[in-house]
């Protein structure tokens, strides 16, 4: 398994698209957590999301929440795209046959992919935290504010939450890639779910229908938003909402992670490689 | 004490059904150690499906596969010493040839030195650091062969290995395959190219509509040659030869007669005909046409080259 994970790491680290996804996640986090709010701070609220947040929300004390603010929506979506690329590309390039002919069992080959999704998302969350810390430090330096950082425990907990959410969406992407045996369709469907349907359910269906409101409590998106809110992400950030408690949300998100991994493995095990 | 030779490939009643379509129907295949076995059949006959079942890519509906003495199951243990190139090469286009092989070496559990060795074997070391996407078809095919050789295979499974290659590339591939066989590697080679099978295979299995029609030496499949005679008057020649050789040895083929005799008998037959006033305009030894044999076996399917 270890040699297969190493092989998978070579494959993914040499793929430019993956680094592009990471760069986009970091740039978007800095843009929406710091650049726009800071611009709003100096020129007055413009009405754009986040532009009216005060200085304290950008200082080092709040950087964990800022690092996680984009995780429920756009960072999660990028993690899903990454998961699709990791698993679905093997169908697009028709390389499953090449890999599996080298002897790894399907379990090993799939397990190595999940391991790489987990490792890559750890790198992703570290990058987001580093970017957010840099953004906070820059704002504090520009405004002459104190550099009061959260405790190490809070930072590690925040990283754990970010990793759990991103890995869950990554595993969802891998599952979709395997289920649809391609890249384009799973990405399209995944993004439609994350960026459109989840928002429609939350903003239109849930207020109108009670059962949809209850359903929200067990869907992955609202629970990732609740986790981000629990870690201090600004409540006006799209997708961030303390709908349920952090314990409930952790269990639901972890449950989806396990379910996505298991379902992807079952499909890999069961279906022919054509 | 000698180690018993393990049968490289043995399938028993191997069957695959896709929905209502029976793609492979009870195939009992046996490839012997050290031979180059040609798996011959028209397009869609079930060759690739069978090979994919050998490699565990497709799960058989029923039947068993044994590779080098090990049952091929979900663990893929049977592939320990098996190299394969199935339906053309498939690699990661954004990686170099070298990195592609490093990835596969990781999955195969072989070291970096072996990667360099196989690149040398297929004469691709000079272009190893170039992106796979920039390779010509011939280079891609050679990289596919290199990947198949990573595990120092005792059994090599090649599906249409010369597909898309130019004549020089095809010749190179055949030489490489023969060389690997000479070094002791058993080769199972699928093809729809009769000439290819004839040139490099020791034995052949013919599959059609999912069923293994025959499994035999190439020479046996072809059968014995015949003596072709063009003579006038035709009826007189036919009667004389039937009287001389028996009815079973004389075959009428259009305006000619074909005789089941040894080539050395040609001069005696010529003398006999001429002595009875028959004019002989052609007397020629004719090797059997493998394509004709193949077409007869597969019910006249014509999409074989």
Coordinates of C-alpha atoms in Angstrom, one line a residue:
Chain A
X1 CA 0.0 0.0 0.0
X2 CA 2.8 2.4 0.9
X3 CA 4.5 2.1 -2.5
X4 CA 1.1 2.6 -4.2
X5 CA 0.5 5.8 -2.1
X6 CA 4.0 7.0 -3.2
X7 CA 3.1 6.3 -6.8
X8 CA -0.2 8.2 -6.4
X9 CA 1.6 11.1 -4.8
X10 CA 4.0 11.4 -7.8
X11 CA 1.0 11.4 -10.1
X12 CA -0.9 14.1 -8.2
X13 CA 2.1 16.4 -7.3
X14 CA 3.1 16.5 -11.0
X15 CA -0.3 17.5 -12.2
X16 CA -0.4 21.3 -12.7
X17 CA -4.2 21.4 -12.3
X18 CA -4.0 20.3 -8.6
X19 CA -1.6 23.2 -7.8
X20 CA -4.0 25.6 -9.6
X21 CA -6.8 24.4 -7.4
X22 CA -4.7 25.0 -4.3
X23 CA -3.7 28.5 -5.5
X24 CA -7.3 29.4 -6.3
X25 CA -8.4 28.3 -2.8
X26 CA -5.8 30.4 -1.1
X27 CA -6.4 33.5 -3.3
X28 CA -10.2 33.3 -2.8
X29 CA -9.8 32.9 0.9
X30 CA -7.5 35.9 1.1
X31 CA -9.8 37.9 -1.2
X32 CA -13.0 37.3 0.7
X33 CA -11.6 37.1 4.2
X34 CA -9.2 40.1 3.9
X35 CA -9.0 42.0 0.7
X36 CA -12.7 42.9 0.3
X37 CA -13.4 43.5 4.0
X38 CA -10.2 45.6 4.3
X39 CA -11.2 47.6 1.3
X40 CA -14.7 48.1 2.9
X41 CA -13.0 49.1 6.1
X42 CA -11.1 51.9 4.4
X43 CA -13.8 53.1 2.0
X44 CA -16.9 52.3 4.0
X45 CA -19.3 49.3 3.5
X46 CA -20.1 48.8 -0.1
X47 CA -22.8 46.2 0.3
X48 CA -20.7 43.4 -1.0
X49 CA -20.6 40.3 1.1
X50 CA -18.0 40.7 3.9
X51 CA -17.2 44.3 3.0
X52 CA -18.9 45.6 6.1
X53 CA -17.0 43.5 8.6
X54 CA -15.0 45.3 11.2
X55 CA -11.3 45.4 11.8
X56 CA -11.4 42.8 14.7
X57 CA -12.7 40.1 12.3
X58 CA -9.4 40.5 10.3
X59 CA -7.0 40.5 13.1
X60 CA -4.9 37.4 14.1
X61 CA -7.3 36.5 16.9
X62 CA -9.9 35.7 14.3
X63 CA -7.7 34.1 11.7
X64 CA -9.0 30.5 12.3
X65 CA -12.5 31.5 11.4
X66 CA -11.2 33.4 8.3
X67 CA -9.2 30.4 7.1
X68 CA -12.4 28.2 7.4
X69 CA -14.9 30.7 6.0
X70 CA -14.6 29.5 2.5
X71 CA -14.5 25.8 3.3
X72 CA -18.3 25.1 3.3
X73 CA -18.7 26.5 -0.2
X74 CA -15.9 27.3 -2.6
X75 CA -13.0 25.5 -0.9
X76 CA -15.2 22.5 -0.5
X77 CA -16.1 22.7 -4.1
X78 CA -12.4 22.8 -5.1
X79 CA -11.8 19.8 -2.9
X80 CA -14.6 18.0 -4.7
X81 CA -13.0 18.9 -8.0
X82 CA -9.7 17.5 -6.8
X83 CA -11.3 14.3 -5.7
X84 CA -13.0 13.9 -9.1
X85 CA -9.6 14.5 -10.8
X86 CA -7.9 11.9 -8.6
X87 CA -10.3 9.1 -9.3
X88 CA -12.2 10.1 -12.4
X89 CA -9.1 10.8 -14.5
X90 CA -8.2 7.2 -14.4
X91 CA -11.3 6.6 -16.6
X92 CA -10.6 9.6 -18.8
X93 CA -7.1 8.6 -19.5
X94 CA -8.1 4.9 -19.5
X95 CA -5.2 4.2 -17.1
X96 CA -7.0 1.9 -14.6
X97 CA -6.1 -1.0 -16.8
X98 CA -2.4 0.1 -16.9
X99 CA -2.3 0.5 -13.1
X100 CA -4.2 -2.6 -12.1
X101 CA -2.2 -4.7 -14.5
X102 CA 0.8 -3.9 -12.3
X103 CA -0.8 -6.0 -9.6
X104 CA -2.2 -3.8 -6.9
X105 CA -5.6 -5.0 -5.9
X106 CA -8.4 -2.7 -6.5
X107 CA -8.6 -2.1 -2.7
X108 CA -5.0 -1.0 -2.7
X109 CA -5.3 1.2 -5.7
X110 CA -8.5 2.9 -4.4
X111 CA -7.1 3.1 -0.9
X112 CA -4.0 4.9 -2.2
X113 CA -6.2 7.4 -3.9
X114 CA -8.1 8.1 -0.7
X115 CA -4.9 8.4 1.2
X116 CA -3.6 11.0 -1.3
X117 CA -6.9 12.9 -1.1
X118 CA -6.5 13.0 2.7
X119 CA -2.8 14.1 2.4
X120 CA -3.5 16.7 -0.2
X121 CA -6.3 18.2 1.8
X122 CA -4.0 18.4 4.8
X123 CA -1.6 20.4 2.6
X124 CA -4.6 22.4 1.5
X125 CA -5.8 23.3 5.0
X126 CA -2.2 24.1 6.0
X127 CA -2.0 26.5 3.0
X128 CA -5.3 28.1 3.9
X129 CA -4.2 28.6 7.5
X130 CA -0.8 30.0 6.4
X131 CA -2.5 32.4 4.0
X132 CA -5.0 33.5 6.5
X133 CA -2.3 34.0 9.2
X134 CA -0.4 36.0 6.7
X135 CA -3.4 38.1 5.9
X136 CA -4.2 38.7 9.5
X137 CA -0.6 39.6 10.3
X138 CA -0.6 42.0 7.4
X139 CA -3.8 43.8 8.5
X140 CA -2.6 44.0 12.1
X141 CA 0.7 45.5 10.9
X142 CA -1.0 48.0 8.7
X143 CA -3.4 49.0 11.4
X144 CA -1.0 48.9 14.3
X145 CA -3.3 46.4 16.0
X146 CA -2.0 43.8 18.5
X147 CA -0.9 40.4 17.3
X148 CA -3.0 38.2 19.6
X149 CA -3.1 34.7 18.1
X150 CA -5.5 32.0 19.0
X151 CA -4.2 29.2 21.2
X152 CA -2.4 26.3 19.6
X153 CA -5.2 24.0 20.5
X154 CA -7.8 26.2 18.7
X155 CA -5.5 26.4 15.6
X156 CA -5.1 22.6 15.5
X157 CA -8.8 22.1 16.1
X158 CA -9.6 24.5 13.3
X159 CA -7.2 22.6 11.0
X160 CA -8.8 19.4 11.9
X161 CA -12.2 20.8 11.1
X162 CA -11.0 22.1 7.8
X163 CA -9.3 18.8 6.9
X164 CA -12.4 16.8 7.8
X165 CA -14.7 19.0 5.7
X166 CA -12.3 19.2 2.7
X167 CA -11.6 15.4 2.8
X168 CA -15.3 14.7 3.0
X169 CA -15.9 16.7 -0.2
X170 CA -12.7 15.2 -1.8
X171 CA -14.1 11.7 -1.0
X172 CA -17.4 12.7 -2.5
X173 CA -15.6 13.8 -5.6
X174 CA -13.7 10.5 -5.8
X175 CA -17.0 8.6 -5.4
X176 CA -18.6 10.7 -8.2
X177 CA -15.6 10.1 -10.5
X178 CA -15.9 6.4 -10.0
X179 CA -19.7 6.3 -10.2
X180 CA -19.7 8.2 -13.5
X181 CA -16.4 6.9 -14.8
X182 CA -15.4 10.3 -16.0
X183 CA -14.4 13.8 -15.0
X184 CA -16.6 16.4 -16.6
X185 CA -20.0 15.1 -15.5
X186 CA -19.1 14.5 -11.9
X187 CA -17.6 17.9 -11.6
X188 CA -20.6 19.5 -13.1
X189 CA -23.1 17.6 -10.9
X190 CA -21.0 18.1 -7.8
X191 CA -20.8 21.9 -8.3
X192 CA -24.5 22.2 -9.1
X193 CA -25.3 20.4 -5.9
X194 CA -22.8 22.5 -3.8
X195 CA -23.2 25.9 -5.3
X196 CA -26.8 25.9 -6.4
X197 CA -29.0 23.2 -4.9
X198 CA -27.7 23.6 -1.4
X199 CA -28.3 27.3 -1.5
X200 CA -31.8 26.9 -2.9
X201 CA -32.7 24.4 -0.2
X202 CA -31.4 26.7 2.5
X203 CA -32.8 30.0 1.2
X204 CA -36.0 28.9 -0.5
X205 CA -37.1 25.4 0.4
X206 CA -36.2 25.3 4.1
X207 CA -38.1 28.4 5.2
X208 CA -41.2 27.2 3.3
X209 CA -41.2 23.5 4.1
X210 CA -40.6 22.3 7.6
X211 CA -39.3 18.8 6.5
X212 CA -36.7 20.5 4.3
X213 CA -35.6 22.5 7.4
X214 CA -35.2 19.2 9.3
X215 CA -33.5 17.6 6.3
X216 CA -30.9 20.3 6.3
X217 CA -29.7 19.0 9.6
X218 CA -28.5 15.8 8.0
X219 CA -27.2 17.1 4.7
X220 CA -23.4 17.6 4.3
X221 CA -23.4 21.2 3.3
X222 CA -25.3 22.7 6.2
X223 CA -23.2 20.7 8.6
X224 CA -20.0 21.9 7.2
X225 CA -21.3 25.4 7.5
X226 CA -22.2 24.7 11.1
X227 CA -18.6 23.5 11.8
X228 CA -17.1 26.6 10.2
X229 CA -19.4 28.8 12.3
X230 CA -18.4 26.9 15.4
X231 CA -14.8 27.7 14.6
X232 CA -15.5 31.4 14.3
X233 CA -16.2 31.9 10.6
X234 CA -18.2 35.1 10.0
X235 CA -21.9 34.3 9.9
X236 CA -22.5 36.5 6.9
X237 CA -20.2 34.3 4.8
X238 CA -22.3 32.2 2.3
X239 CA -22.7 28.7 3.6
X240 CA -21.7 29.5 7.1
X241 CA -24.6 29.0 9.5
X242 CA -24.8 27.6 13.0
X243 CA -27.8 25.4 12.1
X244 CA -26.7 22.6 14.4
X245 CA -24.1 22.1 17.2
X246 CA -20.5 21.3 16.4
X247 CA -20.8 17.8 17.9
X248 CA -23.7 16.9 15.7
X249 CA -22.0 18.5 12.7
X250 CA -18.8 16.6 13.3
X251 CA -20.6 13.3 13.5
X252 CA -22.7 14.0 10.3
X253 CA -19.6 15.1 8.3
X254 CA -17.5 12.2 9.5
X255 CA -20.4 9.9 8.6
X256 CA -20.6 11.2 5.1
X257 CA -16.8 10.8 4.8
X258 CA -17.0 7.2 5.8
X259 CA -20.0 6.6 3.6
X260 CA -18.5 8.2 0.5
X261 CA -15.3 6.2 1.0
X262 CA -17.2 3.0 1.5
X263 CA -19.5 3.5 -1.5
X264 CA -16.6 4.4 -3.8
X265 CA -14.7 1.3 -2.7
X266 CA -17.8 -0.9 -3.2
X267 CA -18.3 0.4 -6.7
X268 CA -14.6 -0.1 -7.5
X269 CA -14.7 -3.6 -6.2
X270 CA -17.9 -4.5 -7.9
X271 CA -17.7 -3.1 -11.4
X272 CA -15.7 -4.2 -14.4
X273 CA -12.9 -2.0 -15.7
X274 CA -13.9 -1.6 -19.3
Chain B
X1 CA 14.8 -32.4 -8.0
X2 CA 13.2 -30.3 -10.7
X3 CA 10.6 -27.7 -10.1
X4 CA 7.4 -28.6 -11.8
X5 CA 6.6 -26.1 -14.6
X6 CA 3.6 -24.0 -13.9
X7 CA 1.1 -23.6 -16.7
X8 CA 1.3 -19.9 -17.5
X9 CA -2.4 -19.5 -18.4
X10 CA -5.2 -21.9 -17.8
X11 CA -8.8 -21.0 -18.0
X12 CA -11.7 -23.4 -17.3
X13 CA -15.1 -22.7 -18.7
X14 CA -14.4 -19.0 -18.6
X15 CA -17.6 -17.1 -19.4
X16 CA -18.6 -13.5 -19.4
X17 CA -22.1 -12.2 -20.0
X18 CA -22.8 -8.5 -20.4
X19 CA -26.5 -8.2 -19.8
X20 CA -28.1 -10.3 -22.5
X21 CA -24.9 -10.6 -24.6
X22 CA -22.7 -13.6 -24.1
X23 CA -19.2 -12.1 -24.8
X24 CA -17.1 -15.1 -23.8
X25 CA -18.7 -18.6 -23.7
X26 CA -17.0 -21.4 -21.8
X27 CA -13.4 -20.8 -22.9
X28 CA -10.9 -23.4 -21.9
X29 CA -7.6 -21.8 -22.8
X30 CA -4.2 -23.3 -22.1
X31 CA -0.9 -21.5 -22.8
X32 CA 2.2 -23.6 -22.3
X33 CA 5.5 -22.4 -20.7
X34 CA 7.9 -20.8 -23.1
X35 CA 5.6 -20.5 -26.1
X36 CA 4.3 -17.6 -28.0
X37 CA 0.6 -18.2 -28.2
X38 CA -1.5 -16.3 -30.7
X39 CA -5.1 -15.6 -29.6
X40 CA -6.7 -15.0 -32.9
X41 CA -10.2 -13.9 -33.8
X42 CA -12.2 -11.3 -35.7
X43 CA -13.0 -7.9 -34.1
X44 CA -15.6 -8.4 -31.4
X45 CA -14.9 -12.1 -31.1
X46 CA -14.2 -11.9 -27.4
X47 CA -10.4 -11.6 -27.3
X48 CA -10.0 -8.5 -25.3
X49 CA -12.8 -9.5 -22.9
X50 CA -11.0 -12.8 -22.3
X51 CA -7.6 -11.0 -21.7
X52 CA -9.2 -8.5 -19.4
X53 CA -10.7 -11.4 -17.4
X54 CA -7.2 -12.9 -17.1
X55 CA -6.0 -9.7 -15.6
X56 CA -8.9 -9.3 -13.2
X57 CA -10.1 -6.1 -14.9
X58 CA -13.4 -7.8 -15.8
X59 CA -15.0 -10.3 -13.4
X60 CA -16.0 -13.6 -15.1
X61 CA -19.6 -14.5 -14.9
X62 CA -18.4 -18.0 -14.3
X63 CA -15.3 -20.1 -14.8
X64 CA -11.8 -19.9 -13.4
X65 CA -8.4 -18.3 -14.4
X66 CA -5.1 -19.6 -13.2
X67 CA -1.9 -17.6 -14.0
X68 CA 1.5 -19.2 -13.4
X69 CA -0.1 -21.7 -11.1
X70 CA -2.0 -19.1 -9.0
X71 CA -5.7 -18.6 -9.1
X72 CA -6.5 -15.1 -10.3
X73 CA -8.8 -13.6 -7.7
X74 CA -9.6 -10.2 -6.3
X75 CA -6.2 -9.9 -4.6
X76 CA -4.5 -9.9 -8.0
X77 CA -1.8 -12.2 -6.6
X78 CA -1.7 -14.1 -9.9
X79 CA -0.3 -11.0 -11.5
X80 CA 3.0 -11.1 -9.5
X81 CA 5.0 -12.1 -12.6
X82 CA 2.6 -11.1 -15.3
X83 CA 3.2 -8.1 -17.6
X84 CA 0.4 -6.8 -19.8
X85 CA -0.5 -4.3 -22.5
X86 CA -4.2 -4.2 -23.1
X87 CA -6.0 -2.4 -26.0
X88 CA -3.2 0.0 -26.6
X89 CA -1.0 2.0 -24.3
X90 CA -2.7 4.3 -21.7
X91 CA -0.6 6.7 -19.6
X92 CA -0.9 10.1 -17.9
X93 CA -0.3 12.7 -20.6
X94 CA 1.0 15.4 -18.2
X95 CA 3.8 13.1 -17.0
X96 CA 7.0 12.2 -18.8
X97 CA 7.6 8.6 -19.9
X98 CA 10.0 8.2 -17.0
X99 CA 7.5 9.5 -14.4
X100 CA 4.8 7.3 -15.9
X101 CA 7.0 4.3 -15.4
X102 CA 8.0 5.4 -11.9
X103 CA 4.3 5.6 -11.0
X104 CA 3.7 2.1 -12.3
X105 CA 6.9 0.8 -10.7
X106 CA 5.4 2.1 -7.4
X107 CA 2.2 0.1 -8.0
X108 CA 4.2 -2.9 -9.0
X109 CA 6.7 -2.7 -6.1
X110 CA 9.8 -2.6 -8.3
X111 CA 12.8 -0.3 -7.9
X112 CA 14.0 2.6 -10.0
X113 CA 16.8 0.7 -11.6
X114 CA 14.3 -1.5 -13.3
X115 CA 12.6 1.5 -14.8
X116 CA 15.9 2.5 -16.4
X117 CA 16.4 -1.0 -17.6
X118 CA 13.1 -1.3 -19.4
X119 CA 13.5 2.1 -21.0
X120 CA 16.8 0.8 -22.4
X121 CA 15.1 -2.4 -23.6
X122 CA 12.5 -0.6 -25.6
X123 CA 15.0 2.0 -26.8
X124 CA 13.2 5.0 -25.2
X125 CA 15.9 6.2 -22.8
X126 CA 16.6 9.3 -24.9
X127 CA 13.1 10.5 -24.8
X128 CA 12.2 9.3 -21.3
X129 CA 12.0 12.8 -19.8
X130 CA 9.7 14.1 -22.5
X131 CA 6.0 14.4 -21.8
X132 CA 4.0 11.3 -22.8
X133 CA 1.6 13.6 -24.7
X134 CA 4.4 14.5 -27.1
X135 CA 5.2 10.8 -28.0
X136 CA 4.4 9.3 -31.4
X137 CA 2.1 6.3 -31.5
X138 CA 5.1 4.0 -31.9
X139 CA 6.8 5.5 -28.8
X140 CA 3.6 5.2 -26.8
X141 CA 3.4 1.5 -27.8
X142 CA 7.0 1.0 -26.8
X143 CA 6.4 2.7 -23.5
X144 CA 3.4 0.3 -23.1
X145 CA 5.7 -2.6 -23.6
X146 CA 8.2 -1.1 -21.1
X147 CA 5.5 -0.9 -18.5
X148 CA 4.6 -4.5 -19.3
X149 CA 8.2 -5.5 -18.7
X150 CA 8.6 -3.8 -15.3
X151 CA 8.0 -6.9 -13.2
X152 CA 10.5 -9.0 -15.2
X153 CA 7.4 -11.0 -16.3
X154 CA 7.4 -14.8 -16.8
X155 CA 4.1 -14.3 -18.7
X156 CA 3.5 -11.4 -21.0
X157 CA -0.1 -10.7 -22.2
X158 CA -0.2 -8.4 -25.2
X159 CA -3.4 -7.3 -26.8
X160 CA -2.9 -6.3 -30.5
X161 CA 0.6 -5.0 -29.8
X162 CA 1.3 -3.8 -33.3
X163 CA -2.0 -1.9 -33.7
X164 CA -1.3 1.5 -35.3
X165 CA 2.4 0.9 -35.8
X166 CA 4.1 1.5 -39.2
X167 CA 5.7 -1.4 -40.9
X168 CA 9.1 -0.8 -39.3
X169 CA 7.5 -0.4 -35.9
X170 CA 5.6 -3.7 -36.4
X171 CA 8.7 -5.5 -37.4
X172 CA 10.6 -4.1 -34.3
X173 CA 7.7 -5.2 -32.1
X174 CA 7.8 -8.7 -33.5
X175 CA 11.6 -9.0 -33.1
X176 CA 11.2 -7.8 -29.5
X177 CA 8.5 -10.3 -28.8
X178 CA 10.5 -13.2 -30.3
X179 CA 13.5 -12.1 -28.3
X180 CA 11.5 -12.1 -25.0
X181 CA 10.3 -15.5 -25.8
X182 CA 13.8 -16.7 -26.5
X183 CA 14.8 -15.4 -23.1
X184 CA 12.1 -17.7 -21.6
X185 CA 9.1 -15.4 -21.3
X186 CA 5.8 -17.0 -22.2
X187 CA 3.8 -14.6 -24.5
X188 CA 0.1 -14.6 -25.0
X189 CA -0.6 -12.4 -27.9
X190 CA -4.0 -11.4 -29.3
X191 CA -4.3 -10.3 -32.9
X192 CA -6.5 -10.2 -35.8
X193 CA -3.5 -10.1 -38.1
X194 CA -3.0 -13.6 -39.6
X195 CA 0.4 -12.8 -41.0
X196 CA 1.6 -11.6 -37.6
X197 CA 0.4 -14.7 -35.8
X198 CA 2.0 -16.9 -38.5
X199 CA 5.3 -15.1 -38.1
X200 CA 5.8 -15.1 -34.4
X201 CA 3.5 -17.6 -32.8
X202 CA 4.1 -21.3 -31.9
X203 CA 0.5 -22.1 -31.2
X204 CA -2.8 -20.4 -31.8
X205 CA -6.2 -20.4 -30.3
X206 CA -9.0 -19.2 -32.6
X207 CA -12.0 -17.5 -30.9
X208 CA -15.2 -16.5 -32.6
X209 CA -18.5 -15.3 -31.1
X210 CA -17.0 -15.8 -27.7
X211 CA -16.2 -19.5 -28.2
X212 CA -12.7 -21.1 -28.6
X213 CA -13.0 -22.9 -31.9
X214 CA -9.6 -24.5 -31.9
X215 CA -6.3 -24.5 -30.1
X216 CA -3.4 -25.9 -32.1
X217 CA 0.0 -25.4 -33.5
X218 CA 0.1 -22.8 -36.3
X219 CA 1.4 -25.4 -38.8
X220 CA -1.4 -27.8 -37.8
X221 CA -4.0 -25.1 -38.2
X222 CA -2.7 -24.4 -41.7
X223 CA -2.7 -28.1 -42.6
X224 CA -0.8 -29.8 -45.4
X225 CA -0.1 -28.2 -48.8
X226 CA -1.5 -29.5 -52.1
X227 CA -0.2 -30.0 -55.6
X228 CA -2.1 -27.8 -58.0
X229 CA -2.6 -29.1 -61.5
X230 CA -3.9 -27.2 -64.6
X231 CA -4.4 -29.8 -67.4
X232 CA -6.5 -30.3 -70.5
X233 CA -8.7 -32.0 -71.3
X234 CA -9.9 -31.4 -67.7
X235 CA -12.3 -34.3 -67.4
X236 CA -9.7 -36.8 -68.7
X237 CA -7.1 -35.4 -66.2
X238 CA -9.5 -35.7 -63.3
X239 CA -10.5 -39.3 -64.2
X240 CA -6.9 -40.4 -64.5
X241 CA -5.8 -38.8 -61.2
X242 CA -8.8 -40.2 -59.4
X243 CA -8.0 -43.6 -60.7
X244 CA -4.4 -43.2 -59.7
X245 CA -4.8 -41.5 -56.2
X246 CA -8.3 -42.3 -55.2
X247 CA -11.3 -40.0 -55.1
X248 CA -10.5 -38.5 -51.7
X249 CA -7.1 -37.1 -52.8
X250 CA -8.4 -35.2 -55.8
X251 CA -10.2 -31.8 -55.2
X252 CA -11.7 -29.7 -57.9
X253 CA -10.9 -26.0 -57.4
X254 CA -12.5 -23.9 -60.2
X255 CA -10.6 -24.9 -63.3
X256 CA -7.8 -26.6 -61.5
X257 CA -7.3 -29.9 -59.6
X258 CA -5.7 -30.0 -56.2
X259 CA -4.1 -33.2 -55.1
X260 CA -3.3 -34.5 -51.5
X261 CA 0.1 -35.8 -52.4
X262 CA 3.7 -35.2 -51.4
X263 CA 5.5 -32.5 -53.3
X264 CA 8.1 -35.1 -54.4
X265 CA 5.4 -36.9 -56.4
X266 CA 4.9 -34.0 -58.8
X267 CA 7.3 -35.3 -61.6
X268 CA 5.7 -38.8 -61.6
X269 CA 2.2 -37.3 -61.8
X270 CA 3.3 -35.1 -64.6
X271 CA 4.8 -38.0 -66.5
X272 CA 1.6 -40.1 -66.0
X273 CA -0.7 -37.4 -67.3
X274 CA 1.5 -36.6 -70.3
X275 CA 1.8 -40.3 -71.1
X276 CA -2.0 -40.6 -71.3
X277 CA -2.2 -37.7 -73.7
X278 CA -3.1 -35.0 -71.2
X279 CA -1.5 -31.6 -71.7
X280 CA -0.2 -30.1 -68.4
X281 CA 0.1 -26.3 -68.3
X282 CA 0.8 -25.8 -64.6
X283 CA 2.1 -28.1 -61.9
X284 CA 2.8 -26.2 -58.7
X285 CA 3.0 -26.8 -55.0
X286 CA 0.5 -24.7 -53.1
X287 CA 0.9 -23.8 -49.5
X288 CA -2.4 -23.7 -47.7
X289 CA -3.9 -20.2 -47.2
X290 CA -4.2 -19.5 -43.5
X291 CA -6.7 -16.8 -44.1
X292 CA -8.9 -19.3 -45.9
X293 CA -8.6 -21.7 -43.0
X294 CA -9.4 -18.9 -40.6
X295 CA -12.4 -17.8 -42.6
X296 CA -13.7 -21.4 -42.8
X297 CA -13.3 -21.7 -39.0
X298 CA -15.0 -18.5 -38.2
X299 CA -17.8 -19.0 -40.6
X300 CA -16.6 -16.7 -43.4
X301 CA -16.1 -13.5 -41.3
X302 CA -14.1 -11.3 -43.6
X303 CA -12.9 -8.5 -41.4
X304 CA -9.6 -10.1 -40.7
X305 CA -6.4 -9.0 -42.4

